[in-house]
């Protein structure tokens, strides 16, 4: 469940969940929350997850940290590029938490994506 919070008029959250394999990961869980006060936070959260999932599906790597790193970098670059192409998207950003369970290990990444983010 997601919530717009007390001060926003729109919900800028977007989620992805798969208990089945996604690329070389056994499962994948992502929550993205558009940056309140920034342009197009709702768009940024949805678009970031779309790119992350696409990149994870295409990645041939086996190590979760490397898979996450590549997907995050690609999503950050795509967000920055998209924001530069459309004035209505300028400055958009989102936070994201990615997780996967591999055996007895939980791999987690907590990042900011957008113009001011480094993508890692």
Short mmCIF file of N, CA, C and O in Angstrom, two decimals:
data_model
loop_
_atom_site.label_atom_id
_atom_site.label_comp_id
_atom_site.label_asym_id
_atom_site.label_seq_id
_atom_site.Cartn_x
_atom_site.Cartn_y
_atom_site.Cartn_z
N UNK A 1 0.85 -1.16 0.00
CA UNK A 1 0.00 0.00 0.00
C UNK A 1 0.90 1.24 0.00
O UNK A 1 1.96 1.24 0.61
N UNK A 2 0.47 2.26 -0.72
CA UNK A 2 1.19 3.52 -0.73
C UNK A 2 0.26 4.63 -0.28
O UNK A 2 -0.95 4.45 -0.21
N UNK A 3 0.83 5.79 0.02
CA UNK A 3 0.04 6.90 0.53
C UNK A 3 0.65 8.20 0.05
O UNK A 3 1.88 8.33 0.00
N UNK A 4 -0.18 9.19 -0.25
CA UNK A 4 0.32 10.47 -0.72
C UNK A 4 0.89 11.32 0.41
O UNK A 4 1.57 12.31 0.16
N UNK A 5 0.65 10.94 1.65
CA UNK A 5 1.14 11.70 2.78
C UNK A 5 0.19 12.84 3.14
O UNK A 5 -0.90 12.96 2.57
N UNK A 6 0.62 13.67 4.06
CA UNK A 6 -0.26 14.73 4.58
C UNK A 6 -0.20 16.02 3.78
O UNK A 6 -1.13 16.81 3.84
N UNK A 7 0.89 16.27 3.05
CA UNK A 7 1.05 17.58 2.42
C UNK A 7 0.93 17.57 0.90
O UNK A 7 0.83 18.62 0.31
N UNK A 8 0.95 16.43 0.25
CA UNK A 8 0.90 16.37 -1.21
C UNK A 8 -0.52 16.13 -1.71
O UNK A 8 -1.32 15.49 -1.06
N UNK A 9 -0.77 16.64 -2.92
CA UNK A 9 -2.08 16.43 -3.55
C UNK A 9 -2.12 15.15 -4.35
O UNK A 9 -3.20 14.63 -4.64
N UNK A 10 -0.96 14.64 -4.76
CA UNK A 10 -0.91 13.41 -5.56
C UNK A 10 0.02 12.40 -4.91
O UNK A 10 0.94 12.76 -4.18
N UNK A 11 -0.23 11.14 -5.19
CA UNK A 11 0.63 10.07 -4.71
C UNK A 11 1.75 9.87 -5.72
O UNK A 11 1.48 9.59 -6.89
N UNK A 12 2.99 10.04 -5.29
CA UNK A 12 4.13 9.92 -6.19
C UNK A 12 4.85 8.59 -6.01
O UNK A 12 5.97 8.42 -6.47
N UNK A 13 4.21 7.63 -5.35
CA UNK A 13 4.80 6.31 -5.11
C UNK A 13 4.53 5.39 -6.30
O UNK A 13 3.50 5.48 -6.95
N UNK A 14 5.46 4.48 -6.53
CA UNK A 14 5.27 3.44 -7.53
C UNK A 14 5.98 2.20 -7.02
O UNK A 14 7.06 2.30 -6.43
N UNK A 15 5.40 1.03 -7.19
CA UNK A 15 6.00 -0.21 -6.69
C UNK A 15 6.08 -1.27 -7.77
O UNK A 15 5.31 -1.27 -8.73
N UNK A 16 7.04 -2.17 -7.58
CA UNK A 16 7.18 -3.35 -8.42
C UNK A 16 7.49 -4.50 -7.48
O UNK A 16 8.33 -4.38 -6.59
N UNK A 17 6.84 -5.64 -7.71
CA UNK A 17 7.07 -6.80 -6.86
C UNK A 17 6.97 -8.07 -7.70
O UNK A 17 5.99 -8.26 -8.43
N UNK A 18 7.98 -8.93 -7.59
CA UNK A 18 7.94 -10.22 -8.26
C UNK A 18 8.62 -11.26 -7.40
O UNK A 18 9.81 -11.14 -7.09
N UNK A 19 7.88 -12.26 -7.02
CA UNK A 19 8.46 -13.38 -6.28
C UNK A 19 9.05 -14.42 -7.23
O UNK A 19 9.66 -15.38 -6.80
N UNK A 20 8.88 -14.20 -8.53
CA UNK A 20 9.45 -15.05 -9.56
C UNK A 20 10.72 -14.39 -10.09
O UNK A 20 10.91 -13.18 -9.94
N UNK A 21 11.59 -15.14 -10.75
CA UNK A 21 12.84 -14.56 -11.26
C UNK A 21 12.62 -13.38 -12.21
O UNK A 21 11.68 -13.37 -13.01
N UNK A 22 13.48 -12.41 -12.06
CA UNK A 22 13.56 -11.25 -12.95
C UNK A 22 15.00 -11.21 -13.42
O UNK A 22 15.91 -10.94 -12.63
N UNK A 23 15.23 -11.52 -14.70
CA UNK A 23 16.60 -11.66 -15.17
C UNK A 23 17.29 -12.76 -14.36
O UNK A 23 16.72 -13.84 -14.16
N UNK A 24 18.49 -12.46 -13.85
CA UNK A 24 19.24 -13.44 -13.06
C UNK A 24 18.98 -13.33 -11.56
O UNK A 24 19.65 -14.00 -10.78
N UNK A 25 18.03 -12.50 -11.17
CA UNK A 25 17.67 -12.40 -9.76
C UNK A 25 16.51 -13.35 -9.48
O UNK A 25 15.60 -13.50 -10.29
N UNK A 26 16.51 -13.97 -8.31
CA UNK A 26 15.46 -14.92 -7.95
C UNK A 26 14.12 -14.25 -7.72
O UNK A 26 13.07 -14.88 -7.85
N UNK A 27 14.15 -12.97 -7.37
CA UNK A 27 12.95 -12.19 -7.09
C UNK A 27 13.37 -10.73 -7.09
O UNK A 27 14.57 -10.42 -7.10
N UNK A 28 12.40 -9.83 -7.05
CA UNK A 28 12.75 -8.41 -7.07
C UNK A 28 11.60 -7.59 -6.48
O UNK A 28 10.44 -7.81 -6.81
N UNK A 29 11.98 -6.67 -5.60
CA UNK A 29 11.02 -5.79 -4.94
C UNK A 29 11.56 -4.36 -5.01
O UNK A 29 12.70 -4.12 -4.63
N UNK A 30 10.74 -3.43 -5.51
CA UNK A 30 11.18 -2.04 -5.64
C UNK A 30 10.06 -1.12 -5.18
O UNK A 30 8.90 -1.32 -5.53
N UNK A 31 10.43 -0.11 -4.41
CA UNK A 31 9.52 0.98 -4.05
C UNK A 31 10.22 2.27 -4.45
O UNK A 31 11.37 2.50 -4.07
N UNK A 32 9.54 3.11 -5.22
CA UNK A 32 10.08 4.42 -5.60
C UNK A 32 9.09 5.48 -5.15
O UNK A 32 7.88 5.29 -5.26
N UNK A 33 9.63 6.57 -4.65
CA UNK A 33 8.80 7.68 -4.18
C UNK A 33 9.32 8.96 -4.81
O UNK A 33 10.43 9.40 -4.51
N UNK A 34 8.52 9.53 -5.71
CA UNK A 34 8.89 10.78 -6.35
C UNK A 34 9.21 11.85 -5.32
O UNK A 34 8.59 11.90 -4.25
N UNK A 35 10.17 12.68 -5.65
CA UNK A 35 10.62 13.72 -4.72
C UNK A 35 9.57 14.81 -4.64
O UNK A 35 9.33 15.52 -5.62
N UNK A 36 8.95 14.94 -3.49
CA UNK A 36 7.97 16.00 -3.25
C UNK A 36 8.60 17.36 -3.45
O UNK A 36 9.72 17.61 -3.03
N UNK A 37 7.89 18.22 -4.14
CA UNK A 37 8.41 19.56 -4.41
C UNK A 37 9.19 19.64 -5.70
O UNK A 37 9.49 20.73 -6.18
N UNK A 38 9.55 18.51 -6.28
CA UNK A 38 10.24 18.49 -7.56
C UNK A 38 9.22 18.24 -8.66
O UNK A 38 8.19 17.61 -8.44
N UNK A 39 9.53 18.71 -9.86
CA UNK A 39 8.65 18.47 -11.00
C UNK A 39 8.50 16.98 -11.26
O UNK A 39 9.45 16.22 -11.13
N UNK A 40 7.32 16.57 -11.62
CA UNK A 40 7.05 15.24 -12.16
C UNK A 40 7.55 14.08 -11.30
O UNK A 40 8.01 13.08 -11.81
N UNK A 41 7.42 14.21 -10.00
CA UNK A 41 7.85 13.12 -9.12
C UNK A 41 7.11 11.82 -9.39
O UNK A 41 7.69 10.74 -9.32
N UNK A 42 5.82 11.91 -9.73
CA UNK A 42 5.06 10.71 -10.04
C UNK A 42 5.58 10.04 -11.31
O UNK A 42 5.71 8.83 -11.38
N UNK A 43 5.92 10.85 -12.30
CA UNK A 43 6.49 10.31 -13.54
C UNK A 43 7.86 9.70 -13.26
O UNK A 43 8.17 8.61 -13.74
N UNK A 44 8.68 10.39 -12.48
CA UNK A 44 10.04 9.92 -12.18
C UNK A 44 10.03 8.56 -11.50
O UNK A 44 10.81 7.68 -11.85
N UNK A 45 9.14 8.36 -10.54
CA UNK A 45 9.12 7.09 -9.82
C UNK A 45 8.70 5.94 -10.74
O UNK A 45 9.31 4.87 -10.72
N UNK A 46 7.69 6.16 -11.57
CA UNK A 46 7.24 5.11 -12.50
C UNK A 46 8.31 4.81 -13.55
O UNK A 46 8.64 3.65 -13.82
N UNK A 47 8.85 5.87 -14.15
CA UNK A 47 9.85 5.71 -15.21
C UNK A 47 11.11 5.03 -14.67
O UNK A 47 11.68 4.15 -15.33
N UNK A 48 11.55 5.41 -13.49
CA UNK A 48 12.75 4.81 -12.90
C UNK A 48 12.56 3.30 -12.72
O UNK A 48 13.45 2.51 -13.06
N UNK A 49 11.40 2.89 -12.20
CA UNK A 49 11.16 1.46 -12.02
C UNK A 49 11.10 0.74 -13.35
O UNK A 49 11.65 -0.36 -13.50
N UNK A 50 10.48 1.33 -14.34
CA UNK A 50 10.43 0.71 -15.67
C UNK A 50 11.85 0.45 -16.20
O UNK A 50 12.14 -0.64 -16.70
N UNK A 51 12.72 1.43 -16.09
CA UNK A 51 14.09 1.29 -16.59
C UNK A 51 14.87 0.28 -15.75
O UNK A 51 15.58 -0.57 -16.29
N UNK A 52 14.73 0.34 -14.44
CA UNK A 52 15.45 -0.60 -13.56
C UNK A 52 15.06 -2.03 -13.89
O UNK A 52 15.93 -2.90 -14.05
N UNK A 53 13.77 -2.31 -14.00
CA UNK A 53 13.31 -3.68 -14.30
C UNK A 53 13.82 -4.12 -15.67
O UNK A 53 14.32 -5.24 -15.83
N UNK A 54 13.72 -3.24 -16.66
CA UNK A 54 14.22 -3.57 -18.01
C UNK A 54 15.70 -3.92 -17.98
O UNK A 54 16.14 -4.92 -18.56
N UNK A 55 16.49 -3.11 -17.29
CA UNK A 55 17.94 -3.35 -17.23
C UNK A 55 18.27 -4.63 -16.48
O UNK A 55 19.18 -5.36 -16.87
N UNK A 56 17.55 -4.91 -15.41
CA UNK A 56 17.80 -6.15 -14.66
C UNK A 56 17.45 -7.36 -15.53
O UNK A 56 18.18 -8.36 -15.53
N UNK A 57 16.39 -7.27 -16.30
CA UNK A 57 16.01 -8.38 -17.17
C UNK A 57 17.05 -8.63 -18.26
O UNK A 57 17.27 -9.77 -18.66
N UNK A 58 17.71 -7.57 -18.72
CA UNK A 58 18.70 -7.71 -19.79
C UNK A 58 20.11 -8.01 -19.29
O UNK A 58 20.96 -8.45 -20.06
N UNK A 59 20.38 -7.79 -18.01
CA UNK A 59 21.72 -7.96 -17.45
C UNK A 59 22.11 -9.44 -17.40
O UNK A 59 21.32 -10.28 -16.98
N UNK A 60 23.32 -9.73 -17.83
CA UNK A 60 23.82 -11.11 -17.81
C UNK A 60 24.65 -11.40 -16.56
O UNK A 60 25.08 -12.52 -16.35
N UNK A 61 24.86 -10.40 -15.72
CA UNK A 61 25.64 -10.58 -14.49
C UNK A 61 24.95 -11.53 -13.53
O UNK A 61 23.75 -11.80 -13.65
N UNK A 62 25.69 -12.01 -12.57
CA UNK A 62 25.16 -12.95 -11.58
C UNK A 62 25.11 -12.37 -10.17
O UNK A 62 24.32 -12.79 -9.36
N UNK A 63 25.96 -11.38 -9.88
CA UNK A 63 26.06 -10.79 -8.54
C UNK A 63 24.98 -9.72 -8.35
O UNK A 63 24.92 -8.75 -9.12
N UNK A 64 24.13 -9.87 -7.33
CA UNK A 64 23.06 -8.88 -7.13
C UNK A 64 23.55 -7.44 -7.03
O UNK A 64 22.93 -6.53 -7.61
N UNK A 65 24.64 -7.20 -6.32
CA UNK A 65 25.14 -5.82 -6.18
C UNK A 65 25.52 -5.23 -7.54
O UNK A 65 25.22 -4.07 -7.83
N UNK A 66 26.15 -6.01 -8.38
CA UNK A 66 26.53 -5.53 -9.72
C UNK A 66 25.30 -5.32 -10.60
O UNK A 66 25.23 -4.35 -11.36
N UNK A 67 24.34 -6.22 -10.50
CA UNK A 67 23.10 -6.08 -11.27
C UNK A 67 22.38 -4.81 -10.85
O UNK A 67 21.96 -4.02 -11.69
N UNK A 68 22.23 -4.60 -9.54
CA UNK A 68 21.60 -3.37 -9.05
C UNK A 68 22.37 -2.14 -9.51
O UNK A 68 21.77 -1.17 -9.97
N UNK A 69 23.70 -2.17 -9.39
CA UNK A 69 24.51 -1.02 -9.77
C UNK A 69 24.32 -0.62 -11.22
O UNK A 69 24.17 0.56 -11.54
N UNK A 70 24.33 -1.59 -12.11
CA UNK A 70 24.14 -1.31 -13.54
C UNK A 70 22.75 -0.74 -13.80
O UNK A 70 22.59 0.25 -14.51
N UNK A 71 21.74 -1.36 -13.22
CA UNK A 71 20.36 -0.92 -13.44
C UNK A 71 20.14 0.50 -12.89
O UNK A 71 19.48 1.32 -13.53
N UNK A 72 20.69 0.78 -11.73
CA UNK A 72 20.56 2.11 -11.12
C UNK A 72 21.24 3.16 -11.99
O UNK A 72 20.68 4.23 -12.24
N UNK A 73 22.44 2.87 -12.46
CA UNK A 73 23.17 3.83 -13.30
C UNK A 73 22.40 4.12 -14.59
O UNK A 73 22.29 5.28 -15.02
N UNK A 74 21.85 3.09 -15.20
CA UNK A 74 21.09 3.27 -16.44
C UNK A 74 19.80 4.06 -16.19
O UNK A 74 19.43 4.93 -16.99
N UNK A 75 19.13 3.77 -15.09
CA UNK A 75 17.90 4.49 -14.77
C UNK A 75 18.20 5.96 -14.47
O UNK A 75 17.46 6.85 -14.91
N UNK A 76 19.28 6.23 -13.76
CA UNK A 76 19.65 7.61 -13.47
C UNK A 76 19.95 8.36 -14.76
O UNK A 76 19.47 9.48 -14.97
N UNK A 77 20.72 7.77 -15.64
CA UNK A 77 21.05 8.42 -16.91
C UNK A 77 19.78 8.68 -17.73
O UNK A 77 19.63 9.75 -18.33
N UNK A 78 18.86 7.73 -17.74
CA UNK A 78 17.61 7.89 -18.50
C UNK A 78 16.76 9.02 -17.91
O UNK A 78 16.18 9.81 -18.66
N UNK A 79 16.68 9.10 -16.58
CA UNK A 79 15.91 10.17 -15.94
C UNK A 79 16.50 11.54 -16.25
O UNK A 79 15.78 12.48 -16.59
N UNK A 80 17.81 11.66 -16.13
CA UNK A 80 18.47 12.94 -16.40
C UNK A 80 18.27 13.35 -17.86
O UNK A 80 17.95 14.51 -18.16
N UNK A 81 18.40 12.39 -18.77
CA UNK A 81 18.21 12.67 -20.20
C UNK A 81 16.78 13.11 -20.47
O UNK A 81 16.54 14.09 -21.17
N UNK A 82 15.82 12.37 -19.94
CA UNK A 82 14.41 12.69 -20.15
C UNK A 82 14.07 14.08 -19.60
O UNK A 82 13.37 14.86 -20.24
N UNK A 83 14.61 14.42 -18.44
CA UNK A 83 14.36 15.73 -17.83
C UNK A 83 14.97 16.85 -18.67
O UNK A 83 14.41 17.95 -18.74
N UNK A 84 16.09 16.59 -19.32
CA UNK A 84 16.73 17.60 -20.17
C UNK A 84 15.96 17.83 -21.46
O UNK A 84 16.06 18.90 -22.06
N UNK A 85 15.19 16.84 -21.88
CA UNK A 85 14.44 16.93 -23.14
C UNK A 85 13.08 17.60 -23.00
O UNK A 85 12.50 18.03 -23.98
N UNK A 86 12.57 17.68 -21.77
CA UNK A 86 11.21 18.19 -21.57
C UNK A 86 11.20 19.14 -20.38
O UNK A 86 11.45 18.74 -19.24
N UNK A 87 10.91 20.41 -20.62
CA UNK A 87 10.93 21.42 -19.58
C UNK A 87 9.97 21.08 -18.44
O UNK A 87 10.24 21.43 -17.28
N UNK A 88 8.88 20.39 -18.72
CA UNK A 88 7.94 20.02 -17.66
C UNK A 88 8.49 18.94 -16.74
O UNK A 88 7.96 18.74 -15.65
N UNK A 89 9.55 18.27 -17.17
CA UNK A 89 10.16 17.23 -16.35
C UNK A 89 11.46 17.70 -15.69
O UNK A 89 12.08 16.96 -14.93
N UNK A 90 11.88 18.93 -15.98
CA UNK A 90 13.14 19.44 -15.47
C UNK A 90 13.19 19.34 -13.94
O UNK A 90 12.25 19.74 -13.25
N UNK A 91 14.27 18.80 -13.42
CA UNK A 91 14.47 18.69 -11.99
C UNK A 91 13.79 17.51 -11.33
O UNK A 91 13.84 17.36 -10.12
N UNK A 92 13.14 16.65 -12.13
CA UNK A 92 12.43 15.52 -11.52
C UNK A 92 13.42 14.58 -10.84
O UNK A 92 14.59 14.48 -11.22
N UNK A 93 12.93 13.91 -9.83
CA UNK A 93 13.76 12.96 -9.10
C UNK A 93 12.90 12.02 -8.29
O UNK A 93 11.71 12.26 -8.08
N UNK A 94 13.51 10.94 -7.85
CA UNK A 94 12.80 9.94 -7.05
C UNK A 94 13.80 9.22 -6.16
O UNK A 94 14.97 9.08 -6.49
N UNK A 95 13.33 8.79 -5.02
CA UNK A 95 14.11 7.86 -4.22
C UNK A 95 13.66 6.46 -4.63
O UNK A 95 12.56 6.29 -5.17
N UNK A 96 14.48 5.48 -4.37
CA UNK A 96 14.10 4.10 -4.68
C UNK A 96 14.81 3.15 -3.73
O UNK A 96 15.95 3.39 -3.34
N UNK A 97 14.11 2.11 -3.37
CA UNK A 97 14.69 1.01 -2.59
C UNK A 97 14.47 -0.25 -3.40
O UNK A 97 13.34 -0.56 -3.79
N UNK A 98 15.56 -0.97 -3.69
CA UNK A 98 15.52 -2.23 -4.41
C UNK A 98 15.92 -3.33 -3.45
O UNK A 98 16.81 -3.12 -2.61
N UNK A 99 15.31 -4.49 -3.57
CA UNK A 99 15.67 -5.62 -2.72
C UNK A 99 15.49 -6.93 -3.47
O UNK A 99 14.61 -7.05 -4.33
N UNK A 100 16.34 -7.89 -3.13
CA UNK A 100 16.20 -9.25 -3.63
C UNK A 100 16.72 -10.21 -2.57
O UNK A 100 17.67 -9.89 -1.84
N UNK A 101 16.10 -11.36 -2.47
CA UNK A 101 16.54 -12.42 -1.57
C UNK A 101 17.26 -13.47 -2.40
O UNK A 101 16.72 -13.98 -3.37
N UNK A 102 18.48 -13.75 -2.01
CA UNK A 102 19.29 -14.79 -2.67
C UNK A 102 19.74 -15.76 -1.58
O UNK A 102 20.64 -15.41 -0.79
N UNK A 103 19.14 -16.91 -1.51
CA UNK A 103 19.47 -17.86 -0.44
C UNK A 103 19.14 -17.25 0.91
O UNK A 103 18.02 -16.82 1.15
N UNK A 104 20.14 -17.17 1.80
CA UNK A 104 19.95 -16.58 3.12
C UNK A 104 20.36 -15.11 3.17
O UNK A 104 20.48 -14.54 4.25
N UNK A 105 20.62 -14.50 2.01
CA UNK A 105 21.08 -13.11 1.97
C UNK A 105 20.01 -12.19 1.39
O UNK A 105 19.34 -12.52 0.41
N UNK A 106 19.88 -11.02 1.99
CA UNK A 106 19.01 -9.97 1.49
C UNK A 106 19.90 -8.87 0.94
O UNK A 106 20.73 -8.32 1.65
N UNK A 107 19.74 -8.57 -0.34
CA UNK A 107 20.49 -7.50 -0.99
C UNK A 107 19.57 -6.30 -1.12
O UNK A 107 18.44 -6.43 -1.62
N UNK A 108 20.03 -5.13 -0.69
CA UNK A 108 19.22 -3.92 -0.69
C UNK A 108 20.03 -2.75 -1.23
O UNK A 108 21.21 -2.60 -0.91
N UNK A 109 19.38 -1.93 -2.03
CA UNK A 109 19.97 -0.66 -2.48
C UNK A 109 18.96 0.43 -2.17
O UNK A 109 17.77 0.28 -2.42
N UNK A 110 19.42 1.54 -1.61
CA UNK A 110 18.57 2.68 -1.28
C UNK A 110 19.22 3.90 -1.94
O UNK A 110 20.32 4.28 -1.54
N UNK A 111 18.56 4.48 -2.94
CA UNK A 111 19.22 5.50 -3.74
C UNK A 111 18.30 6.66 -4.10
O UNK A 111 17.09 6.59 -3.92
N UNK A 112 18.91 7.73 -4.60
CA UNK A 112 18.20 8.86 -5.18
C UNK A 112 18.54 8.88 -6.66
O UNK A 112 19.72 8.75 -7.04
N UNK A 113 17.54 9.05 -7.49
CA UNK A 113 17.73 9.14 -8.93
C UNK A 113 17.24 10.48 -9.43
O UNK A 113 16.16 10.93 -9.06
N UNK A 114 18.00 11.12 -10.26
CA UNK A 114 17.62 12.39 -10.85
C UNK A 114 18.84 13.26 -11.07
O UNK A 114 19.96 12.83 -10.88
N UNK A 115 18.61 14.49 -11.43
CA UNK A 115 19.68 15.39 -11.81
C UNK A 115 20.75 15.54 -10.74
O UNK A 115 21.94 15.55 -11.02
N UNK A 116 20.33 15.63 -9.48
CA UNK A 116 21.30 15.81 -8.41
C UNK A 116 21.83 14.49 -7.88
O UNK A 116 22.74 14.48 -7.07
N UNK A 117 21.24 13.37 -8.35
CA UNK A 117 21.69 12.06 -7.88
C UNK A 117 22.89 11.57 -8.66
O UNK A 117 23.10 11.93 -9.81
N UNK A 118 23.69 10.76 -8.03
CA UNK A 118 24.84 10.19 -8.71
C UNK A 118 24.48 8.88 -9.38
O UNK A 118 25.24 8.35 -10.16
N UNK A 119 23.33 8.32 -9.03
CA UNK A 119 22.92 7.04 -9.60
C UNK A 119 23.50 5.87 -8.86
O UNK A 119 23.38 4.74 -9.28
N UNK A 120 24.16 6.09 -7.73
CA UNK A 120 24.71 5.00 -6.92
C UNK A 120 24.57 5.30 -5.46
O UNK A 120 24.57 6.37 -5.02
#
